[in-house]
mmCIF file of C-alpha atoms and ligand atoms in Angstrom:
data_model
loop_
_atom_site.group_PDB
_atom_site.id
_atom_site.type_symbol
_atom_site.label_atom_id
_atom_site.label_comp_id
_atom_site.label_asym_id
_atom_site.label_seq_id
_atom_site.Cartn_x
_atom_site.Cartn_y
_atom_site.Cartn_z
ATOM 1 C CA MET O 23 -12.635 147.227 178.285
ATOM 2 C CA THR O 24 -14.421 150.664 178.901
ATOM 3 C CA THR O 25 -13.551 153.964 177.426
ATOM 4 C CA THR O 26 -12.221 154.924 180.759
ATOM 5 C CA ALA O 27 -9.866 152.061 181.184
ATOM 6 C CA MET O 28 -8.917 152.353 177.937
ATOM 7 C CA ASN O 29 -7.645 156.211 178.351
ATOM 8 C CA THR O 30 -5.945 154.718 181.713
ATOM 9 C CA VAL O 31 -3.544 152.229 179.971
ATOM 10 C CA LEU O 32 -0.434 152.490 180.822
ATOM 11 C CA THR O 33 2.141 153.273 177.817
ATOM 12 C CA SER O 34 5.463 153.575 179.404
ATOM 13 C CA MET O 35 6.816 151.125 181.963
ATOM 14 C CA PRO O 36 10.441 152.644 182.084
ATOM 15 C CA ASN O 37 11.438 150.158 184.891
ATOM 16 C CA LEU O 38 9.971 147.076 182.842
ATOM 17 C CA LYS O 39 12.613 144.088 182.696
ATOM 18 C CA VAL O 40 12.631 142.158 179.671
ATOM 19 C CA ARG O 41 14.195 138.936 180.035
ATOM 20 C CA ARG O 42 11.652 136.510 178.071
ATOM 21 C CA ILE O 43 9.055 137.520 175.422
ATOM 22 C CA GLY O 44 6.490 135.679 173.483
ATOM 23 C CA VAL O 45 5.711 136.223 169.842
ATOM 24 C CA LEU O 46 2.579 135.555 167.849
ATOM 25 C CA THR O 47 0.841 135.815 164.573
ATOM 26 C CA GLY O 48 -2.728 136.521 164.562
ATOM 27 C CA GLY O 49 -5.555 136.750 162.152
ATOM 28 C CA GLY O 50 -5.145 136.360 158.238
ATOM 29 C CA ASP O 51 -1.587 135.530 157.119
ATOM 30 C CA CYS O 52 0.042 137.648 154.777
ATOM 31 C CA PRO O 53 3.624 137.955 153.084
ATOM 32 C CA GLY O 54 6.200 139.356 155.696
ATOM 33 C CA LEU O 55 5.261 137.733 158.748
ATOM 34 C CA ASN O 56 8.398 135.508 158.966
ATOM 35 C CA ALA O 57 10.485 138.463 158.034
ATOM 36 C CA VAL O 58 8.971 140.092 161.167
ATOM 37 C CA ILE O 59 9.454 136.957 163.348
ATOM 38 C CA ARG O 60 13.184 136.651 162.135
ATOM 39 C CA ALA O 61 13.930 140.811 163.159
ATOM 40 C CA ILE O 62 12.471 140.155 166.441
ATOM 41 C CA THR O 63 13.988 137.064 167.347
ATOM 42 C CA LYS O 64 17.411 138.062 166.024
ATOM 43 C CA THR O 65 17.159 141.532 167.399
ATOM 44 C CA ALA O 66 16.038 140.092 170.949
ATOM 45 C CA ILE O 67 18.881 137.728 170.895
ATOM 46 C CA TYR O 68 21.815 139.341 169.511
ATOM 47 C CA GLN O 69 21.110 142.952 170.733
ATOM 48 C CA HIS O 70 19.430 142.546 173.909
ATOM 49 C CA ASN O 71 20.141 139.332 175.329
ATOM 50 C CA VAL O 72 16.401 138.419 175.419
ATOM 51 C CA ARG O 73 15.079 134.967 175.099
ATOM 52 C CA VAL O 74 11.908 134.608 172.338
ATOM 53 C CA PHE O 75 9.147 132.146 172.746
ATOM 54 C CA GLY O 76 6.813 131.571 169.348
ATOM 55 C CA ILE O 77 3.235 131.019 169.936
ATOM 56 C CA GLU O 78 1.897 128.844 167.785
ATOM 57 C CA ASP O 79 -1.552 129.709 165.492
ATOM 58 C CA GLY O 80 -2.120 133.006 167.328
ATOM 59 C CA TYR O 81 -4.364 133.104 170.060
ATOM 60 C CA LEU O 82 -5.445 129.729 169.905
ATOM 61 C CA GLY O 83 -1.867 128.997 170.994
ATOM 62 C CA LEU O 84 -1.441 131.192 174.065
ATOM 63 C CA ILE O 85 -5.115 129.509 175.111
ATOM 64 C CA GLU O 86 -3.827 125.939 174.937
ATOM 65 C CA GLY O 87 -0.498 126.692 176.078
ATOM 66 C CA ARG O 88 1.439 125.831 172.794
ATOM 67 C CA VAL O 89 4.662 127.538 173.246
ATOM 68 C CA GLY O 90 8.317 126.926 172.178
ATOM 69 C CA GLU O 91 11.578 128.754 172.475
ATOM 70 C CA LEU O 92 12.849 130.568 169.262
ATOM 71 C CA SER O 93 16.723 130.377 168.219
ATOM 72 C CA SER O 94 18.297 132.501 165.639
ATOM 73 C CA MET O 95 18.465 128.484 163.932
ATOM 74 C CA HIS O 96 14.653 128.650 163.812
ATOM 75 C CA VAL O 97 14.460 131.824 162.234
ATOM 76 C CA SER O 98 17.165 131.378 160.065
ATOM 77 C CA GLY O 99 16.431 131.488 156.037
ATOM 78 C CA ILE O 100 12.788 132.693 156.880
ATOM 79 C CA LEU O 101 13.216 135.985 155.708
ATOM 80 C CA THR O 102 12.320 135.507 152.048
ATOM 81 C CA ARG O 103 9.311 133.211 152.860
ATOM 82 C CA GLY O 104 5.505 133.939 152.485
ATOM 83 C CA GLY O 105 2.932 132.746 155.594
ATOM 84 C CA THR O 106 4.286 132.266 158.944
ATOM 85 C CA ILE O 107 6.499 129.426 160.756
ATOM 86 C CA LEU O 108 4.367 130.131 163.457
ATOM 87 C CA GLY O 109 0.758 129.280 162.364
ATOM 88 C CA SER O 110 -1.945 131.899 162.300
ATOM 89 C CA ASN O 111 -5.632 132.089 163.276
ATOM 90 C CA ASN O 112 -8.439 134.377 162.519
ATOM 91 C CA LYS O 113 -11.558 132.597 164.309
ATOM 92 C CA VAL O 114 -10.161 133.032 168.007
ATOM 93 C CA SER O 115 -9.662 135.929 170.906
ATOM 94 C CA PRO O 116 -8.820 135.270 174.206
ATOM 95 C CA THR O 117 -12.506 136.117 175.170
ATOM 96 C CA HIS O 118 -14.170 134.200 172.050
ATOM 97 C CA TYR O 119 -13.262 130.463 172.213
ATOM 98 C CA PHE O 120 -15.137 127.925 170.247
ATOM 99 C CA THR O 121 -15.675 124.675 172.291
ATOM 100 C CA GLY O 122 -18.558 123.076 170.169
ATOM 101 C CA TYR O 123 -22.105 123.422 169.481
ATOM 102 C CA ASP O 124 -25.007 123.127 172.224
ATOM 103 C CA GLU O 125 -28.231 120.821 172.037
ATOM 104 C CA ASN O 126 -29.617 123.723 169.832
ATOM 105 C CA ASN O 127 -26.629 123.559 167.550
ATOM 106 C CA GLN O 128 -25.657 127.053 168.645
ATOM 107 C CA PRO O 129 -21.876 127.526 168.593
ATOM 108 C CA ARG O 130 -20.562 127.048 172.364
ATOM 109 C CA ILE O 131 -17.919 130.307 173.015
ATOM 110 C CA GLU O 132 -16.061 130.558 176.063
ATOM 111 C CA ASN O 133 -13.926 133.419 177.784
ATOM 112 C CA ARG O 134 -10.460 131.815 177.891
ATOM 113 C CA THR O 135 -8.437 135.099 178.834
ATOM 114 C CA ASN O 136 -7.367 132.894 182.485
ATOM 115 C CA ASP O 137 -5.833 130.224 179.871
ATOM 116 C CA CYS O 138 -3.928 132.890 177.882
ATOM 117 C CA LEU O 139 -2.585 134.505 181.360
ATOM 118 C CA ARG O 140 -1.826 130.980 182.828
ATOM 119 C CA THR O 141 0.340 130.255 179.823
ATOM 120 C CA VAL O 142 2.165 133.658 180.125
ATOM 121 C CA GLU O 143 3.078 133.327 183.525
ATOM 122 C CA GLU O 144 4.006 129.124 182.907
ATOM 123 C CA HIS O 145 6.455 130.611 180.399
ATOM 124 C CA GLN O 146 7.506 133.633 182.365
ATOM 125 C CA LEU O 147 6.853 136.000 179.619
ATOM 126 C CA ASP O 148 7.955 139.683 180.572
ATOM 127 C CA ALA O 149 5.663 141.133 177.537
ATOM 128 C CA LEU O 150 4.132 139.973 174.211
ATOM 129 C CA VAL O 151 4.668 141.091 170.761
ATOM 130 C CA VAL O 152 1.669 140.625 168.748
ATOM 131 C CA VAL O 153 1.705 140.965 164.850
ATOM 132 C CA GLY O 154 -1.874 141.508 163.364
ATOM 133 C CA GLY O 155 -4.403 143.246 161.891
ATOM 134 C CA ASP O 156 -7.015 145.645 163.843
ATOM 135 C CA GLY O 157 -8.890 142.294 165.289
ATOM 136 C CA THR O 158 -5.489 140.937 166.677
ATOM 137 C CA MET O 159 -4.825 144.526 168.349
ATOM 138 C CA THR O 160 -8.606 144.341 169.534
ATOM 139 C CA CYS O 161 -7.353 140.871 171.387
ATOM 140 C CA THR O 162 -4.708 142.377 173.670
ATOM 141 C CA ALA O 163 -7.497 144.472 175.721
ATOM 142 C CA PRO O 164 -7.983 141.710 178.383
ATOM 143 C CA LEU O 165 -4.615 140.784 178.546
ATOM 144 C CA ILE O 166 -3.405 144.549 178.863
ATOM 145 C CA GLU O 167 -6.111 144.997 181.537
ATOM 146 C CA ALA O 168 -4.224 141.972 183.162
ATOM 147 C CA GLY O 169 -1.261 143.792 183.360
ATOM 148 C CA VAL O 170 0.480 141.663 180.347
ATOM 149 C CA PRO O 171 2.740 144.618 178.606
ATOM 150 C CA CYS O 172 1.719 144.122 174.923
ATOM 151 C CA VAL O 173 3.627 145.579 171.829
ATOM 152 C CA GLY O 174 1.921 145.539 168.715
ATOM 153 C CA VAL O 175 3.287 145.532 164.611
ATOM 154 C CA PRO O 176 0.796 146.012 162.228
ATOM 155 C CA LYS O 177 -0.031 143.421 159.369
ATOM 156 C CA THR O 178 -2.414 143.134 156.887
ATOM 157 C CA ILE O 179 -2.934 142.685 152.969
ATOM 158 C CA ASP O 180 -5.960 145.040 153.276
ATOM 159 C CA ASN O 181 -3.883 147.893 154.749
ATOM 160 C CA ASP O 182 -6.563 149.232 156.732
ATOM 161 C CA ILE O 183 -5.053 149.736 160.578
ATOM 162 C CA VAL O 184 -5.863 152.995 161.296
ATOM 163 C CA GLY O 185 -2.821 155.295 162.598
ATOM 164 C CA THR O 186 -0.445 153.699 160.015
ATOM 165 C CA ASP O 187 0.040 154.637 156.382
ATOM 166 C CA ILE O 188 1.058 151.147 155.303
ATOM 167 C CA THR O 189 1.259 147.738 156.847
ATOM 168 C CA PHE O 190 3.552 144.795 155.512
ATOM 169 C CA GLY O 191 2.106 142.409 153.259
ATOM 170 C CA PHE O 192 0.084 144.974 151.487
ATOM 171 C CA ILE O 193 2.941 145.812 148.992
ATOM 172 C CA THR O 194 3.478 142.219 148.085
ATOM 173 C CA ALA O 195 -0.473 141.468 147.734
ATOM 174 C CA SER O 196 -1.056 144.425 145.331
ATOM 175 C CA ASP O 197 1.774 143.483 143.328
ATOM 176 C CA THR O 198 0.672 139.924 142.640
ATOM 177 C CA ALA O 199 -3.159 141.225 142.106
ATOM 178 C CA THR O 200 -1.519 144.147 139.553
ATOM 179 C CA ARG O 201 0.077 140.750 137.926
ATOM 180 C CA CYS O 202 -3.092 138.992 138.003
ATOM 181 C CA LEU O 203 -5.110 142.033 136.245
ATOM 182 C CA ASP O 204 -2.034 142.447 133.595
ATOM 183 C CA ARG O 205 -2.763 138.814 132.741
ATOM 184 C CA LEU O 206 -6.766 139.309 132.172
ATOM 185 C CA HIS O 207 -5.743 142.465 130.248
ATOM 186 C CA SER O 208 -3.953 140.120 127.252
ATOM 187 C CA THR O 209 -6.889 137.563 127.233
ATOM 188 C CA ALA O 210 -9.615 140.296 127.439
ATOM 189 C CA ALA O 211 -8.402 142.332 124.503
ATOM 190 C CA SER O 212 -8.291 139.185 122.544
ATOM 191 C CA HIS O 213 -11.716 138.337 122.828
ATOM 192 C CA HIS O 214 -13.226 141.673 123.116
ATOM 193 C CA ARG O 215 -14.675 140.803 126.632
ATOM 194 C CA VAL O 216 -15.403 142.348 129.713
ATOM 195 C CA MET O 217 -13.245 141.121 132.704
ATOM 196 C CA VAL O 218 -14.364 141.640 136.155
ATOM 197 C CA CYS O 219 -11.865 140.580 138.833
ATOM 198 C CA GLU O 220 -12.840 140.591 142.724
ATOM 199 C CA ILE O 221 -9.841 141.084 144.934
ATOM 200 C CA MET O 222 -9.616 140.817 148.600
ATOM 201 C CA GLY O 223 -9.422 143.715 150.980
ATOM 202 C CA ARG O 224 -12.370 143.432 153.336
ATOM 203 C CA ASN O 225 -13.984 147.283 153.724
ATOM 204 C CA ALA O 226 -11.291 148.875 152.622
ATOM 205 C CA GLY O 227 -10.421 149.702 148.817
ATOM 206 C CA TRP O 228 -6.895 149.961 149.084
ATOM 207 C CA LEU O 229 -5.892 146.895 147.266
ATOM 208 C CA ALA O 230 -8.233 147.138 144.183
ATOM 209 C CA LEU O 231 -7.559 150.978 143.975
ATOM 210 C CA HIS O 232 -3.718 150.673 144.229
ATOM 211 C CA SER O 233 -3.606 147.048 141.806
ATOM 212 C CA GLY O 234 -6.312 148.625 139.512
ATOM 213 C CA ILE O 235 -4.380 151.944 139.130
ATOM 214 C CA ALA O 236 -1.042 150.001 138.592
ATOM 215 C CA SER O 237 -2.455 147.429 135.800
ATOM 216 C CA GLY O 238 -4.682 150.508 134.261
ATOM 217 C CA ALA O 239 -7.783 148.978 135.086
ATOM 218 C CA ASP O 240 -10.971 150.658 133.053
ATOM 219 C CA VAL O 241 -13.423 150.427 135.903
ATOM 220 C CA ILE O 242 -12.141 150.287 139.813
ATOM 221 C CA LEU O 243 -14.957 149.644 142.353
ATOM 222 C CA ILE O 244 -14.096 150.035 145.929
ATOM 223 C CA PRO O 245 -16.183 149.931 148.802
ATOM 224 C CA GLU O 246 -16.059 153.696 149.758
ATOM 225 C CA ILE O 247 -17.612 154.622 146.657
ATOM 226 C CA PRO O 248 -21.032 152.570 145.861
ATOM 227 C CA PHE O 249 -21.328 152.033 142.214
ATOM 228 C CA GLU O 250 -24.122 152.491 139.573
ATOM 229 C CA ILE O 251 -24.036 149.710 137.607
ATOM 230 C CA ASP O 252 -25.644 151.899 134.615
ATOM 231 C CA ALA O 253 -22.802 154.253 134.811
ATOM 232 C CA ILE O 254 -20.456 151.034 134.687
ATOM 233 C CA CYS O 255 -22.322 149.980 131.622
ATOM 234 C CA ASP O 256 -22.441 153.228 129.776
ATOM 235 C CA PHE O 257 -18.645 153.617 130.176
ATOM 236 C CA VAL O 258 -17.802 150.193 129.100
ATOM 237 C CA LEU O 259 -20.212 150.652 126.096
ATOM 238 C CA SER O 260 -18.731 153.900 125.262
ATOM 239 C CA ARG O 261 -15.163 152.382 125.288
ATOM 240 C CA GLN O 262 -16.706 149.802 122.784
ATOM 241 C CA SER O 263 -18.242 152.812 120.701
ATOM 242 C CA HIS O 264 -14.494 154.238 120.376
ATOM 243 C CA GLY O 265 -13.162 151.092 119.273
ATOM 244 C CA ARG O 266 -11.751 149.474 122.467
ATOM 245 C CA GLY O 267 -14.060 146.515 123.074
ATOM 246 C CA PHE O 268 -12.704 144.839 125.981
ATOM 247 C CA SER O 269 -13.046 146.539 129.706
ATOM 248 C CA ILE O 270 -11.041 145.456 132.853
ATOM 249 C CA VAL O 271 -12.929 145.972 136.157
ATOM 250 C CA ALA O 272 -11.015 145.851 139.010
ATOM 251 C CA CYS O 273 -13.743 144.985 142.046
ATOM 252 C CA ALA O 274 -13.219 145.070 145.741
ATOM 253 C CA GLU O 275 -14.979 142.339 147.528
ATOM 254 C CA GLY O 276 -16.365 144.577 149.457
ATOM 255 C CA ALA O 277 -18.144 146.977 146.883
ATOM 256 C CA ARG O 278 -21.291 147.492 146.748
ATOM 257 C CA PRO O 279 -24.279 149.161 144.785
ATOM 258 C CA ALA O 280 -25.434 152.870 145.519
ATOM 259 C CA GLY O 281 -28.019 151.682 148.323
ATOM 260 C CA GLY O 282 -27.324 148.432 148.359
ATOM 261 C CA GLN O 283 -25.461 145.627 150.535
ATOM 262 C CA GLN O 284 -22.335 143.914 150.507
ATOM 263 C CA ILE O 285 -22.496 140.666 149.046
ATOM 264 C CA VAL O 286 -21.109 138.030 152.122
ATOM 265 C CA ALA O 287 -19.993 134.795 150.856
ATOM 266 C CA THR O 288 -20.315 132.684 154.148
ATOM 267 C CA ARG O 289 -20.788 133.442 157.820
ATOM 268 C CA ASP O 290 -18.861 131.673 160.358
ATOM 269 C CA GLU O 291 -20.805 131.761 163.628
ATOM 270 C CA THR O 292 -18.112 130.259 165.352
ATOM 271 C CA SER O 293 -15.585 133.245 164.938
ATOM 272 C CA PRO O 294 -15.610 136.767 166.383
ATOM 273 C CA GLU O 295 -15.736 138.386 162.853
ATOM 274 C CA PRO O 296 -18.298 135.784 161.194
ATOM 275 C CA VAL O 297 -18.652 137.991 157.831
ATOM 276 C CA ARG O 298 -16.604 136.464 154.829
ATOM 277 C CA LEU O 299 -17.531 138.770 151.872
ATOM 278 C CA GLY O 300 -17.265 137.345 148.328
ATOM 279 C CA GLY O 301 -19.449 137.259 145.364
ATOM 280 C CA ILE O 302 -19.844 141.014 144.169
ATOM 281 C CA GLY O 303 -17.659 140.192 141.257
ATOM 282 C CA GLU O 304 -19.941 137.387 139.353
ATOM 283 C CA HIS O 305 -22.737 139.936 140.247
ATOM 284 C CA VAL O 306 -21.024 142.578 138.434
ATOM 285 C CA ALA O 307 -20.168 140.961 135.758
ATOM 286 C CA THR O 308 -24.114 139.052 135.356
ATOM 287 C CA LEU O 309 -25.472 142.732 135.302
ATOM 288 C CA ILE O 310 -22.958 144.221 132.930
ATOM 289 C CA LYS O 311 -23.783 140.942 130.608
ATOM 290 C CA GLU O 312 -27.421 141.529 130.651
ATOM 291 C CA ARG O 313 -27.490 145.064 130.435
ATOM 292 C CA ALA O 314 -24.646 145.971 128.021
ATOM 293 C CA LYS O 315 -25.028 142.837 126.355
ATOM 294 C CA ILE O 316 -20.930 142.310 126.160
ATOM 295 C CA GLU O 317 -19.629 139.162 126.700
ATOM 296 C CA THR O 318 -18.338 139.454 130.413
ATOM 297 C CA ARG O 319 -16.360 136.998 132.549
ATOM 298 C CA PHE O 320 -15.368 136.839 136.063
ATOM 299 C CA ASN O 321 -12.145 135.665 137.931
ATOM 300 C CA VAL O 322 -12.061 135.761 142.061
ATOM 301 C CA LEU O 323 -8.416 136.144 143.406
ATOM 302 C CA GLY O 324 -9.031 135.225 146.452
ATOM 303 C CA HIS O 325 -6.453 133.815 148.888
ATOM 304 C CA ILE O 326 -3.640 134.223 145.891
ATOM 305 C CA VAL O 327 -3.193 137.731 146.583
ATOM 306 C CA ARG O 328 -2.331 136.734 150.289
ATOM 307 C CA GLY O 329 0.181 133.886 149.767
ATOM 308 C CA GLY O 330 3.511 133.385 147.812
ATOM 309 C CA ASP O 331 7.008 135.237 149.056
ATOM 310 C CA PRO O 332 7.398 138.559 150.253
ATOM 311 C CA VAL O 333 8.634 141.352 147.616
ATOM 312 C CA PRO O 334 11.807 143.198 148.419
ATOM 313 C CA ARG O 335 10.103 146.330 150.250
ATOM 314 C CA ASP O 336 7.739 144.332 152.318
ATOM 315 C CA ARG O 337 10.931 142.144 153.820
ATOM 316 C CA VAL O 338 12.516 145.513 154.244
ATOM 317 C CA LEU O 339 9.279 147.059 156.074
ATOM 318 C CA ALA O 340 8.764 144.040 158.432
ATOM 319 C CA SER O 341 12.311 143.907 159.266
ATOM 320 C CA LEU O 342 12.181 147.844 159.947
ATOM 321 C CA PHE O 343 8.956 146.939 162.053
ATOM 322 C CA GLY O 344 10.047 144.032 163.825
ATOM 323 C CA HIS O 345 13.632 145.805 164.807
ATOM 324 C CA ARG O 346 11.213 148.794 166.353
ATOM 325 C CA ALA O 347 8.739 146.692 168.074
ATOM 326 C CA MET O 348 12.121 145.444 170.221
ATOM 327 C CA ASP O 349 13.386 148.900 170.633
ATOM 328 C CA MET O 350 9.893 149.844 172.167
ATOM 329 C CA LEU O 351 9.905 147.453 174.242
ATOM 330 C CA MET O 352 13.393 147.538 175.583
ATOM 331 C CA ALA O 353 12.326 151.089 176.448
ATOM 332 C CA GLY O 354 9.379 150.585 178.184
ATOM 333 C CA HIS O 355 7.033 151.675 175.697
ATOM 334 C CA VAL O 356 4.121 149.283 175.751
ATOM 335 C CA ASN O 357 0.706 148.750 174.652
ATOM 336 C CA GLN O 358 1.342 150.569 171.570
ATOM 337 C CA ILE O 359 2.021 149.559 167.972
ATOM 338 C CA VAL O 360 4.529 150.378 165.522
ATOM 339 C CA VAL O 361 3.254 152.675 162.747
ATOM 340 C CA MET O 362 4.645 154.429 159.717
ATOM 341 C CA ARG O 363 3.646 157.702 158.891
ATOM 342 C CA ASP O 364 4.993 160.074 156.183
ATOM 343 C CA GLY O 365 7.956 157.860 155.509
ATOM 344 C CA LYS O 366 8.982 158.342 159.705
ATOM 345 C CA LEU O 367 8.328 155.153 162.048
ATOM 346 C CA GLY O 368 6.141 156.288 165.404
ATOM 347 C CA ALA O 369 4.182 154.436 167.712
ATOM 348 C CA ALA O 370 -0.141 154.657 168.424
ATOM 349 C CA GLY O 371 -1.775 153.280 171.345
ATOM 350 C CA ILE O 372 -2.698 149.863 170.364
ATOM 351 C CA LEU O 373 -6.458 150.064 171.847
ATOM 352 C CA ASN O 374 -6.702 153.676 170.038
ATOM 353 C CA VAL O 375 -6.151 151.359 166.643
ATOM 354 C CA ALA O 376 -8.183 148.363 167.477
ATOM 355 C CA ASN O 377 -11.447 147.355 166.068
ATOM 356 C CA LYS O 378 -11.277 149.945 163.296
ATOM 357 C CA GLN O 379 -10.783 150.299 159.925
ATOM 358 C CA ARG O 380 -8.785 152.788 157.583
ATOM 359 C CA THR O 381 -11.147 153.181 154.581
ATOM 360 C CA VAL O 382 -10.196 154.859 151.293
ATOM 361 C CA PRO O 383 -10.810 158.514 152.187
ATOM 362 C CA MET O 384 -12.586 160.601 149.656
ATOM 363 C CA ASP O 385 -9.600 163.023 149.233
ATOM 364 C CA GLU O 386 -7.211 160.237 148.401
ATOM 365 C CA PRO O 387 -4.842 161.523 145.559
ATOM 366 C CA LEU O 388 -5.086 158.272 143.663
ATOM 367 C CA LEU O 389 -9.004 158.772 143.326
ATOM 368 C CA ASP O 390 -8.207 161.673 141.534
ATOM 369 C CA VAL O 391 -5.166 159.928 139.634
ATOM 370 C CA ALA O 392 -7.612 157.489 138.377
ATOM 371 C CA ARG O 393 -10.497 159.730 137.267
ATOM 372 C CA SER O 394 -7.733 161.896 135.266
ATOM 373 C CA VAL O 395 -6.833 158.826 133.409
ATOM 374 C CA ARG O 396 -10.325 158.257 132.405
ATOM 375 C CA THR O 397 -10.895 155.608 134.770
ATOM 376 C CA CYS O 398 -14.455 154.606 135.880
ATOM 377 C CA LEU O 399 -14.454 154.538 139.781
ATOM 378 C CA GLY O 400 -18.466 153.137 139.394
ATOM 379 C CA ASP O 401 -20.077 156.568 139.450
ATOM 380 C CA ARG O 402 -20.026 159.156 136.846
ATOM 381 C CA SER O 403 -17.376 161.190 138.116
ATOM 382 C CA THR O 404 -14.698 160.400 135.484
ATOM 383 C CA TYR O 405 -13.444 163.759 134.071
HETATM 384 O O1 F6P T 527 -7.938 140.448 156.399
HETATM 385 C C1 F6P T 527 -7.274 139.685 155.376
HETATM 386 C C2 F6P T 527 -8.224 139.260 154.411
HETATM 387 O O2 F6P T 527 -7.715 138.487 153.474
HETATM 388 C C3 F6P T 527 -9.302 140.052 154.076
HETATM 389 O O3 F6P T 527 -8.865 140.567 152.708
HETATM 390 C C4 F6P T 527 -10.518 139.065 153.436
HETATM 391 O O4 F6P T 527 -12.012 139.307 153.502
HETATM 392 C C5 F6P T 527 -10.037 137.868 154.595
HETATM 393 O O5 F6P T 527 -9.121 138.212 155.199
HETATM 394 C C6 F6P T 527 -10.578 136.564 154.347
HETATM 395 O O6 F6P T 527 -10.427 135.682 155.243
HETATM 396 P P1 F6P T 527 -10.275 134.027 155.508
HETATM 397 O O7 F6P T 527 -9.120 133.521 154.981
HETATM 398 O O8 F6P T 527 -10.991 133.593 156.652
HETATM 399 O O9 F6P T 527 -11.108 133.575 154.312
#
């Protein structure tokens, strides 16, 4: 969609009649998705007399026409459960559908927007509620352009959606990462080792920063502050010389050395977003071992932080977001995403937050908090 088209997207449709809606969960899953599905479904049925249709596996189900009606019974008992009863997918978009490999072994990709529109028409869906991150919001563009009203709900453990201070799933993921770092702490202390722990978050350091601060990590490496390995080694050696023989390094998967690149674990060319980060934790551990000559181990938390049941605050946030999405839809406020700013619910244009990432700004107060308790941020700025 062109910038001009984006700017002219209709965001208010006061005469929109909503009788049937479709709900999908797109992108990587996260704790709290079921709480949102429940809030949307129950609010739609009980408060607005609207029928709800669950779309399986994100946009894949929309393309393939895999849709089923949700009753209040379907969503009963799911509030506290991790994952998503609808299934999710982070490898497909309406304009990017992988159908196999061609004779040169290159992925064959097709635009299946028309299939999505056919599914919407067949099930007589008046609007879609899309629950996802920036990729999922980007996928709404061809649908909005074709006149399908959409409302977005911001989810991701990465907390990197532009326009909102918080996404649901992040609180649970940082809680899980914190507890893992706590566990590494005791074993690192017993063995006088450095423990490097790689934590998801894509190009944003929110997860590593929050869990690093919450667990009292000695070093926190985030993509927004390129690290100098010598600064890290000097720091752990200085801790050693002051009687602290161990150090914990919370390392975001997107962290990178000054003047260097992020480490890509795998590329999936069948996916609209082919890069999967990973490997920086092992790399940092190897460098510390070699240069500082301290015994060092690494751990990769990976998908552990994405799984499991949502903590109560995520359940509340997800319920708030789901309820607000239905309110917006019924008021005709479409093609917008629910956001939370300064503790208040609000809305932003879906296409204004699509395809962008909210990274940690250099004036983020938590960076100062970290430095003031003598946490090394991978540079030489610690007080
Ligand atoms: O966006 C959520 C996230 O978990 C990122 O933190 C991570 O980089 C990515 O998804 C992993 O994707 P996949 O589940 O495809 O390995």
